[in-house]
PDB file of C-alpha atoms (C1' of nucleotides) in Angstrom:
ATOM      1  CA  MET A   1     -43.482  74.855   2.419  1.00 41.00           C
ATOM      2  CA  THR A   2     -45.001  79.334   1.026  1.00 40.00           C
ATOM      3  CA  PRO A   3     -41.853  81.919   1.406  1.00 41.00           C
ATOM      4  CA  ASP A   4     -41.997  84.239   3.606  1.00 48.00           C
ATOM      5  CA  LEU A   5     -40.766  87.611   1.675  1.00 43.00           C
ATOM      6  CA  PHE A   6     -40.385  89.683   4.487  1.00 48.00           C
ATOM      7  CA  ASP A   7     -37.069  86.746   5.584  1.00 55.00           C
ATOM      8  CA  HIS A   8     -34.734  88.805   4.157  1.00 61.00           C
ATOM      9  CA  GLY A   9     -35.946  91.902   4.679  1.00 63.00           C
ATOM     10  CA  ASP A  10     -35.661  93.413   1.534  1.00 70.00           C
ATOM     11  CA  GLU A  11     -39.901  94.208   1.627  1.00 80.00           C
ATOM     12  CA  ALA A  12     -39.907  94.892   5.363  1.00 89.00           C
ATOM     13  CA  PRO A  13     -41.517  98.374   6.467  1.00 89.00           C
ATOM     14  CA  THR A  14     -38.672 100.642   7.258  1.00 94.00           C
ATOM     15  CA  GLY A  15     -39.726 102.563  10.905  1.00 97.00           C
ATOM     16  CA  ARG A  16     -38.370 102.923  14.638  1.00 97.00           C
ATOM     17  CA  GLU A  17     -39.422 101.321  17.268  1.00 98.00           C
ATOM     18  CA  ALA A  18     -38.811 101.332  21.166  1.00 98.00           C
ATOM     19  CA  LEU A  19     -37.124  98.629  23.053  1.00 98.00           C
ATOM     20  CA  ALA A  20     -36.311 100.659  26.180  1.00 98.00           C
ATOM     21  CA  PRO A  21     -34.859 104.156  27.267  1.00 98.00           C
ATOM     22  CA  GLY A  22     -32.447 104.687  25.489  1.00 98.00           C
ATOM     23  CA  ALA A  23     -32.745 101.560  22.983  1.00 98.00           C
ATOM     24  CA  LEU A  24     -34.332 101.575  19.651  1.00 98.00           C
ATOM     25  CA  VAL A  25     -34.241  99.169  16.347  1.00 98.00           C
ATOM     26  CA  LEU A  26     -34.497 101.494  13.177  1.00 98.00           C
ATOM     27  CA  ARG A  27     -35.518  99.287  10.830  1.00 98.00           C
ATOM     28  CA  GLY A  28     -34.032  98.374   7.463  1.00 98.00           C
ATOM     29  CA  PHE A  29     -32.133 102.002   8.314  1.00 98.00           C
ATOM     30  CA  ALA A  30     -28.790 100.436   6.707  1.00 98.00           C
ATOM     31  CA  ARG A  31     -30.906  98.395   3.778  1.00 98.00           C
ATOM     32  CA  ASN A  32     -30.503 100.917   1.030  1.00 98.00           C
ATOM     33  CA  GLN A  33     -26.166 100.335   1.231  1.00 98.00           C
ATOM     34  CA  ALA A  34     -25.728  97.268   2.458  1.00 98.00           C
ATOM     35  CA  GLU A  35     -24.040  96.096  -0.857  1.00 98.00           C
ATOM     36  CA  GLY A  36     -21.491  98.579  -0.290  1.00 98.00           C
ATOM     37  CA  LEU A  37     -21.967  97.891   3.012  1.00 99.00           C
ATOM     38  CA  VAL A  38     -20.337  94.792   2.425  1.00 98.00           C
ATOM     39  CA  ALA A  39     -17.278  94.963  -0.125  1.00 98.00           C
ATOM     40  CA  GLU A  40     -15.672  97.176   2.906  1.00 99.00           C
ATOM     41  CA  ILE A  41     -15.998  93.794   4.779  1.00 99.00           C
ATOM     42  CA  ASP A  42     -14.959  91.947   2.230  1.00 98.00           C
ATOM     43  CA  ALA A  43     -11.954  94.430   1.611  1.00 98.00           C
ATOM     44  CA  ILE A  44     -11.397  93.936   5.402  1.00 99.00           C
ATOM     45  CA  CYS A  45     -11.858  89.705   6.133  1.00 98.00           C
ATOM     46  CA  ALA A  46      -8.856  90.167   3.536  1.00 98.00           C
ATOM     47  CA  ARG A  47      -6.460  92.088   5.777  1.00 98.00           C
ATOM     48  CA  ALA A  48      -7.385  90.499   8.725  1.00 99.00           C
ATOM     49  CA  PRO A  49      -9.513  87.018   8.676  1.00 98.00           C
ATOM     50  CA  PHE A  50     -12.507  86.402  10.271  1.00 98.00           C
ATOM     51  CA  ARG A  51     -11.124  83.849  13.041  1.00 98.00           C
ATOM     52  CA  HIS A  52     -13.571  82.046  15.964  1.00 98.00           C
ATOM     53  CA  MET A  53     -11.763  83.857  19.600  1.00 98.00           C
ATOM     54  CA  LEU A  54     -11.517  81.687  22.802  1.00 98.00           C
ATOM     55  CA  THR A  55     -13.392  83.642  26.105  1.00 98.00           C
ATOM     56  CA  PRO A  56     -10.957  83.494  29.260  1.00 98.00           C
ATOM     57  CA  GLY A  57     -12.361  80.242  29.972  1.00 97.00           C
ATOM     58  CA  GLY A  58     -10.793  78.700  26.871  1.00 98.00           C
ATOM     59  CA  GLN A  59     -14.142  77.452  24.842  1.00 98.00           C
ATOM     60  CA  ARG A  60     -14.322  78.327  21.477  1.00 98.00           C
ATOM     61  CA  MET A  61     -16.790  80.943  20.272  1.00 98.00           C
ATOM     62  CA  SER A  62     -19.256  80.119  17.736  1.00 98.00           C
ATOM     63  CA  ALA A  63     -19.371  83.497  15.763  1.00 98.00           C
ATOM     64  CA  ALA A  64     -16.216  84.594  13.546  1.00 98.00           C
ATOM     65  CA  MET A  65     -15.150  88.234  14.270  1.00 99.00           C
ATOM     66  CA  THR A  66     -12.707  90.993  12.906  1.00 99.00           C
ATOM     67  CA  ASN A  67     -12.167  94.401  13.777  1.00 99.00           C
ATOM     68  CA  CYS A  68     -11.411  97.648  11.821  1.00 99.00           C
ATOM     69  CA  GLY A  69     -10.708 101.053  13.052  1.00 98.00           C
ATOM     70  CA  PRO A  70      -8.427 101.961  15.403  1.00 98.00           C
ATOM     71  CA  LEU A  71      -9.104  99.286  17.859  1.00 98.00           C
ATOM     72  CA  GLY A  72     -10.384  96.498  17.977  1.00 98.00           C
ATOM     73  CA  TRP A  73     -12.259  93.766  20.167  1.00 98.00           C
ATOM     74  CA  VAL A  74      -9.871  90.757  21.287  1.00 98.00           C
ATOM     75  CA  SER A  75     -10.910  87.886  23.866  1.00 98.00           C
ATOM     76  CA  ASP A  76      -8.627  84.699  24.615  1.00 98.00           C
ATOM     77  CA  ARG A  77      -7.894  82.784  27.551  1.00 98.00           C
ATOM     78  CA  ARG A  78      -6.505  86.328  29.318  1.00 98.00           C
ATOM     79  CA  GLY A  79      -9.746  88.226  29.201  1.00 98.00           C
ATOM     80  CA  TYR A  80     -11.200  90.675  27.015  1.00 98.00           C
ATOM     81  CA  ARG A  81      -9.545  94.116  25.893  1.00 98.00           C
ATOM     82  CA  TYR A  82      -9.336  96.589  22.738  1.00 98.00           C
ATOM     83  CA  GLN A  83      -6.258  96.930  20.981  1.00 98.00           C
ATOM     84  CA  ALA A  84      -4.753  98.408  18.721  1.00 98.00           C
ATOM     85  CA  VAL A  85      -3.093  94.966  16.576  1.00 98.00           C
ATOM     86  CA  ASP A  86      -4.732  92.148  15.193  1.00 98.00           C
ATOM     87  CA  PRO A  87      -2.891  89.635  17.006  1.00 98.00           C
ATOM     88  CA  ASP A  88      -3.551  87.121  14.293  1.00 98.00           C
ATOM     89  CA  SER A  89      -1.028  89.005  13.136  1.00 98.00           C
ATOM     90  CA  GLY A  90       0.552  91.928  14.686  1.00 98.00           C
ATOM     91  CA  LYS A  91      -0.371  94.431  12.362  1.00 98.00           C
ATOM     92  CA  PRO A  92      -3.234  97.363  13.015  1.00 98.00           C
ATOM     93  CA  TRP A  93      -6.824  96.877  12.406  1.00 99.00           C
ATOM     94  CA  PRO A  94      -7.760  97.656   8.762  1.00 99.00           C
ATOM     95  CA  PRO A  95      -9.277 101.344   9.118  1.00 98.00           C
ATOM     96  CA  MET A  96     -12.459 102.202   9.467  1.00 98.00           C
ATOM     97  CA  PRO A  97     -14.606 103.072   5.806  1.00 99.00           C
ATOM     98  CA  GLY A  98     -15.790 106.610   5.950  1.00 98.00           C
ATOM     99  CA  ALA A  99     -19.391 104.418   5.049  1.00 98.00           C
ATOM    100  CA  PHE A 100     -19.204 102.896   8.329  1.00 99.00           C
ATOM    101  CA  LEU A 101     -18.023 106.040  10.238  1.00 99.00           C
ATOM    102  CA  ARG A 102     -21.179 108.139   8.737  1.00 98.00           C
ATOM    103  CA  LEU A 103     -23.729 105.418   8.996  1.00 98.00           C
ATOM    104  CA  ALA A 104     -23.240 104.971  13.298  1.00 99.00           C
ATOM    105  CA  ALA A 105     -23.324 108.679  12.957  1.00 98.00           C
ATOM    106  CA  ASP A 106     -26.483 108.865  11.337  1.00 98.00           C
ATOM    107  CA  ALA A 107     -28.140 105.982  13.021  1.00 98.00           C
ATOM    108  CA  ALA A 108     -27.045 107.206  16.774  1.00 98.00           C
ATOM    109  CA  ALA A 109     -27.957 110.385  16.016  1.00 98.00           C
ATOM    110  CA  GLU A 110     -30.952 109.047  15.124  1.00 98.00           C
ATOM    111  CA  ALA A 111     -31.864 107.742  18.284  1.00 98.00           C
ATOM    112  CA  GLY A 112     -30.460 110.698  20.032  1.00 98.00           C
ATOM    113  CA  PHE A 113     -27.074 109.880  20.167  1.00 98.00           C
ATOM    114  CA  ALA A 114     -25.241 113.342  19.530  1.00 98.00           C
ATOM    115  CA  GLY A 115     -21.888 112.949  17.799  1.00 98.00           C
ATOM    116  CA  PHE A 116     -21.002 109.510  17.460  1.00 98.00           C
ATOM    117  CA  VAL A 117     -17.800 108.935  16.756  1.00 98.00           C
ATOM    118  CA  PRO A 118     -16.509 105.141  17.056  1.00 98.00           C
ATOM    119  CA  ASP A 119     -13.529 104.279  17.193  1.00 98.00           C
ATOM    120  CA  ALA A 120     -13.668 100.511  17.320  1.00 98.00           C
ATOM    121  CA  CYS A 121     -16.099  97.822  14.799  1.00 99.00           C
ATOM    122  CA  LEU A 122     -16.418  94.970  16.005  1.00 99.00           C
ATOM    123  CA  ILE A 123     -17.343  92.710  12.811  1.00 99.00           C
ATOM    124  CA  ASN A 124     -19.299  89.695  14.238  1.00 98.00           C
ATOM    125  CA  ARG A 125     -20.006  86.706  11.880  1.00 99.00           C
ATOM    126  CA  TYR A 126     -22.319  84.482  12.339  1.00 98.00           C
ATOM    127  CA  GLU A 127     -23.849  81.200  10.223  1.00 98.00           C
ATOM    128  CA  PRO A 128     -26.228  79.098  11.059  1.00 98.00           C
ATOM    129  CA  GLY A 129     -26.348  77.098  14.588  1.00 98.00           C
ATOM    130  CA  ALA A 130     -23.876  80.039  15.377  1.00 98.00           C
ATOM    131  CA  ARG A 131     -24.884  82.066  18.734  1.00 98.00           C
ATOM    132  CA  MET A 132     -24.139  85.017  21.780  1.00 98.00           C
ATOM    133  CA  SER A 133     -25.206  84.591  24.984  1.00 98.00           C
ATOM    134  CA  LEU A 134     -26.439  86.885  26.945  1.00 98.00           C
ATOM    135  CA  HIS A 135     -23.266  89.503  28.090  1.00 98.00           C
ATOM    136  CA  GLN A 136     -22.673  93.358  28.276  1.00 98.00           C
ATOM    137  CA  ASP A 137     -20.482  95.434  26.431  1.00 98.00           C
ATOM    138  CA  ARG A 138     -18.257  97.188  29.361  1.00 98.00           C
ATOM    139  CA  ASP A 139     -14.927  96.987  27.960  1.00 98.00           C
ATOM    140  CA  GLU A 140     -15.004 100.588  27.457  1.00 98.00           C
ATOM    141  CA  ARG A 141     -13.624 103.006  29.362  1.00 96.00           C
ATOM    142  CA  ASP A 142     -16.448 105.697  27.832  1.00 91.00           C
ATOM    143  CA  LEU A 143     -19.953 104.155  28.939  1.00 97.00           C
ATOM    144  CA  SER A 144     -21.229 107.570  27.534  1.00 98.00           C
ATOM    145  CA  ALA A 145     -21.423 106.520  24.247  1.00 98.00           C
ATOM    146  CA  PRO A 146     -23.526 104.295  22.725  1.00 98.00           C
ATOM    147  CA  ILE A 147     -23.217 100.632  21.110  1.00 98.00           C
ATOM    148  CA  VAL A 148     -24.343 100.774  17.153  1.00 99.00           C
ATOM    149  CA  SER A 149     -25.514  97.415  16.080  1.00 99.00           C
ATOM    150  CA  VAL A 150     -25.657  96.484  12.108  1.00 99.00           C
ATOM    151  CA  SER A 151     -27.351  93.575  10.772  1.00 98.00           C
ATOM    152  CA  LEU A 152     -26.548  91.900   7.447  1.00 98.00           C
ATOM    153  CA  GLY A 153     -28.014  88.753   5.524  1.00 98.00           C
ATOM    154  CA  LEU A 154     -29.025  86.200   7.529  1.00 98.00           C
ATOM    155  CA  PRO A 155     -32.093  87.072   9.821  1.00 98.00           C
ATOM    156  CA  ALA A 156     -31.871  86.872  14.142  1.00 98.00           C
ATOM    157  CA  ILE A 157     -33.366  86.627  17.178  1.00 98.00           C
ATOM    158  CA  PHE A 158     -31.968  89.751  19.291  1.00 98.00           C
ATOM    159  CA  LEU A 159     -32.034  89.025  22.891  1.00 98.00           C
ATOM    160  CA  PHE A 160     -32.355  92.572  24.180  1.00 98.00           C
ATOM    161  CA  GLY A 161     -32.444  92.153  28.754  1.00 98.00           C
ATOM    162  CA  GLY A 162     -31.781  94.312  32.158  1.00 98.00           C
ATOM    163  CA  PRO A 163     -29.011  95.262  34.340  1.00 97.00           C
ATOM    164  CA  ASN A 164     -29.209  91.670  35.588  1.00 97.00           C
ATOM    165  CA  ARG A 165     -27.942  88.365  33.645  1.00 97.00           C
ATOM    166  CA  SER A 166     -31.344  87.769  35.367  1.00 97.00           C
ATOM    167  CA  ASP A 167     -33.514  89.866  34.340  1.00 97.00           C
ATOM    168  CA  ARG A 168     -35.851  88.850  31.754  1.00 97.00           C
ATOM    169  CA  ALA A 169     -34.664  89.427  28.025  1.00 98.00           C
ATOM    170  CA  GLU A 170     -37.027  90.396  25.121  1.00 98.00           C
ATOM    171  CA  ARG A 171     -36.710  88.818  22.120  1.00 98.00           C
ATOM    172  CA  VAL A 172     -36.094  90.883  18.491  1.00 98.00           C
ATOM    173  CA  LEU A 173     -36.603  89.687  15.225  1.00 98.00           C
ATOM    174  CA  LEU A 174     -33.718  91.868  13.530  1.00 98.00           C
ATOM    175  CA  LEU A 175     -33.306  91.364   9.537  1.00 98.00           C
ATOM    176  CA  HIS A 176     -30.678  93.034   6.671  1.00 98.00           C
ATOM    177  CA  GLY A 177     -30.700  96.784   7.272  1.00 98.00           C
ATOM    178  CA  ASP A 178     -32.356  96.466  11.009  1.00 98.00           C
ATOM    179  CA  VAL A 179     -29.829  98.938  12.599  1.00 98.00           C
ATOM    180  CA  VAL A 180     -30.372  98.831  16.740  1.00 98.00           C
ATOM    181  CA  VAL A 181     -28.654 100.998  18.800  1.00 98.00           C
ATOM    182  CA  TRP A 182     -28.293 101.583  22.554  1.00 98.00           C
ATOM    183  CA  GLY A 183     -27.066 104.252  25.444  1.00 98.00           C
ATOM    184  CA  GLY A 184     -27.338 106.519  28.319  1.00 98.00           C
ATOM    185  CA  PRO A 185     -29.430 104.443  30.582  1.00 98.00           C
ATOM    186  CA  SER A 186     -29.825 101.341  28.367  1.00 98.00           C
ATOM    187  CA  ARG A 187     -25.794 100.770  27.985  1.00 98.00           C
ATOM    188  CA  LEU A 188     -24.538  98.118  30.173  1.00 98.00           C
ATOM    189  CA  ARG A 189     -27.958  96.173  29.393  1.00 98.00           C
ATOM    190  CA  PHE A 190     -27.485  92.382  28.465  1.00 98.00           C
ATOM    191  CA  HIS A 191     -27.523  91.201  25.030  1.00 98.00           C
ATOM    192  CA  GLY A 192     -27.231  88.128  22.750  1.00 98.00           C
ATOM    193  CA  ILE A 193     -28.280  86.501  19.600  1.00 98.00           C
ATOM    194  CA  LEU A 194     -30.071  82.695  19.574  1.00 98.00           C
ATOM    195  CA  PRO A 195     -28.593  80.587  17.566  1.00 98.00           C
ATOM    196  CA  VAL A 196     -28.799  81.390  13.398  1.00 98.00           C
ATOM    197  CA  LYS A 197     -31.546  79.596  12.198  1.00 98.00           C
ATOM    198  CA  GLU A 198     -30.309  77.633   8.612  1.00 98.00           C
ATOM    199  CA  GLY A 199     -31.135  79.946   5.887  1.00 98.00           C
ATOM    200  CA  ALA A 200     -29.509  81.801   2.318  1.00 98.00           C
ATOM    201  CA  HIS A 201     -29.783  85.446   2.270  1.00 98.00           C
ATOM    202  CA  ALA A 202     -29.935  86.614  -1.757  1.00 98.00           C
ATOM    203  CA  LEU A 203     -26.766  88.865  -0.892  1.00 98.00           C
ATOM    204  CA  LEU A 204     -24.834  86.569   1.418  1.00 98.00           C
ATOM    205  CA  GLY A 205     -25.751  83.070   1.477  1.00 98.00           C
ATOM    206  CA  ARG A 206     -25.270  80.992   4.400  1.00 98.00           C
ATOM    207  CA  GLN A 207     -24.782  83.702   7.658  1.00 98.00           C
ATOM    208  CA  ARG A 208     -25.528  86.828   9.366  1.00 98.00           C
ATOM    209  CA  ILE A 209     -22.834  89.346   9.849  1.00 98.00           C
ATOM    210  CA  ASN A 210     -22.666  91.811  12.601  1.00 98.00           C
ATOM    211  CA  LEU A 211     -21.311  95.449  12.980  1.00 99.00           C
ATOM    212  CA  THR A 212     -20.281  96.641  16.199  1.00 98.00           C
ATOM    213  CA  PHE A 213     -19.777 100.939  16.749  1.00 98.00           C
ATOM    214  CA  ARG A 214     -18.680 101.159  19.416  1.00 98.00           C
ATOM    215  CA  LYS A 215     -16.456 104.407  21.671  1.00 98.00           C
ATOM    216  CA  THR A 216     -13.959 102.741  23.505  1.00 98.00           C
ATOM    217  CA  ALA A 217     -11.783 105.874  25.060  1.00 95.00           C
TER     218      ALA A 217
ATOM    219  C1'  DA B   1     -20.094  82.819  31.329  1.00 51.75           C
ATOM    220  C1'  DA B   2     -19.166  86.616  24.320  1.00 51.75           C
ATOM    221  C1'  DG B   3     -20.843  79.670  26.717  1.00 51.75           C
ATOM    222  C1'  DT B   4     -21.713  74.202  27.853  1.00 51.75           C
ATOM    223  C1'  DC B   5     -24.943  71.798  30.569  1.00 51.75           C
ATOM    224  C1'  DT B   6     -29.190  69.609  32.651  1.00 51.75           C
ATOM    225  C1'  DC B   7     -34.479  70.163  33.755  1.00 51.75           C
ATOM    226  C1'  DG B   8     -39.218  71.738  33.078  1.00 51.75           C
TER     227       DG B   8
ATOM    228  C1'  DA C   1     -34.708  78.729  32.158  1.00 51.75           C
ATOM    229  C1'  DG C   2     -31.488  78.351  35.406  1.00 51.75           C
ATOM    230  C1'  DA C   3     -27.126  76.782  37.622  1.00 51.75           C
ATOM    231  C1'  DC C   4     -22.051  76.898  37.187  1.00 51.75           C
TER     232       DC C   4
END
DNA sequence: AAGTCTCG
DNA sequence: AGAC
């Protein structure tokens, strides 16, 4: 068993990779600030703990979720929506840290989407085995703003498909610190995450954490 | 259907 | 990979 020096993304090359018009991967874009992001995540989940939401069909999602910012994405038997309060506590979601706002705006600008000011950050925690099946981010009122997705911890294979679920999906290995941005003509593309492989990350242990920034209104 | 199951 |  040969150790893979690139598995955790700590020494992988940085740069950009085009996925489709309006969609690209910024390799290692958040790597140098990952420890600060994790400290912020710890503070957020102390106030709004990770929980497994239910789909409208009543099935438990394998990725645990929480949110920060003025609005948070929630799912239950009633459907998907954004709301200002955490349904588990009845309190507002924790505020969006300044470092989150700056990272999201910087990554969006790097991808050609200037002036991105997210009002929601969904935080997904994947333990080994957790996944996210192909879906569209379509609960936002304003689809002109992009989606900015930050990967931390364990690697995962990102599926990036087309406007229809049946379109063939590209597979992209995402490492700690990678950021994916998609918007414009790619804003409604289907995407997902294959089951996360067993492993341990130096900073995050047996988990992958994904920050997904959206402008919902 | 942001999941689960079945078939190749 | 596809059906549901």
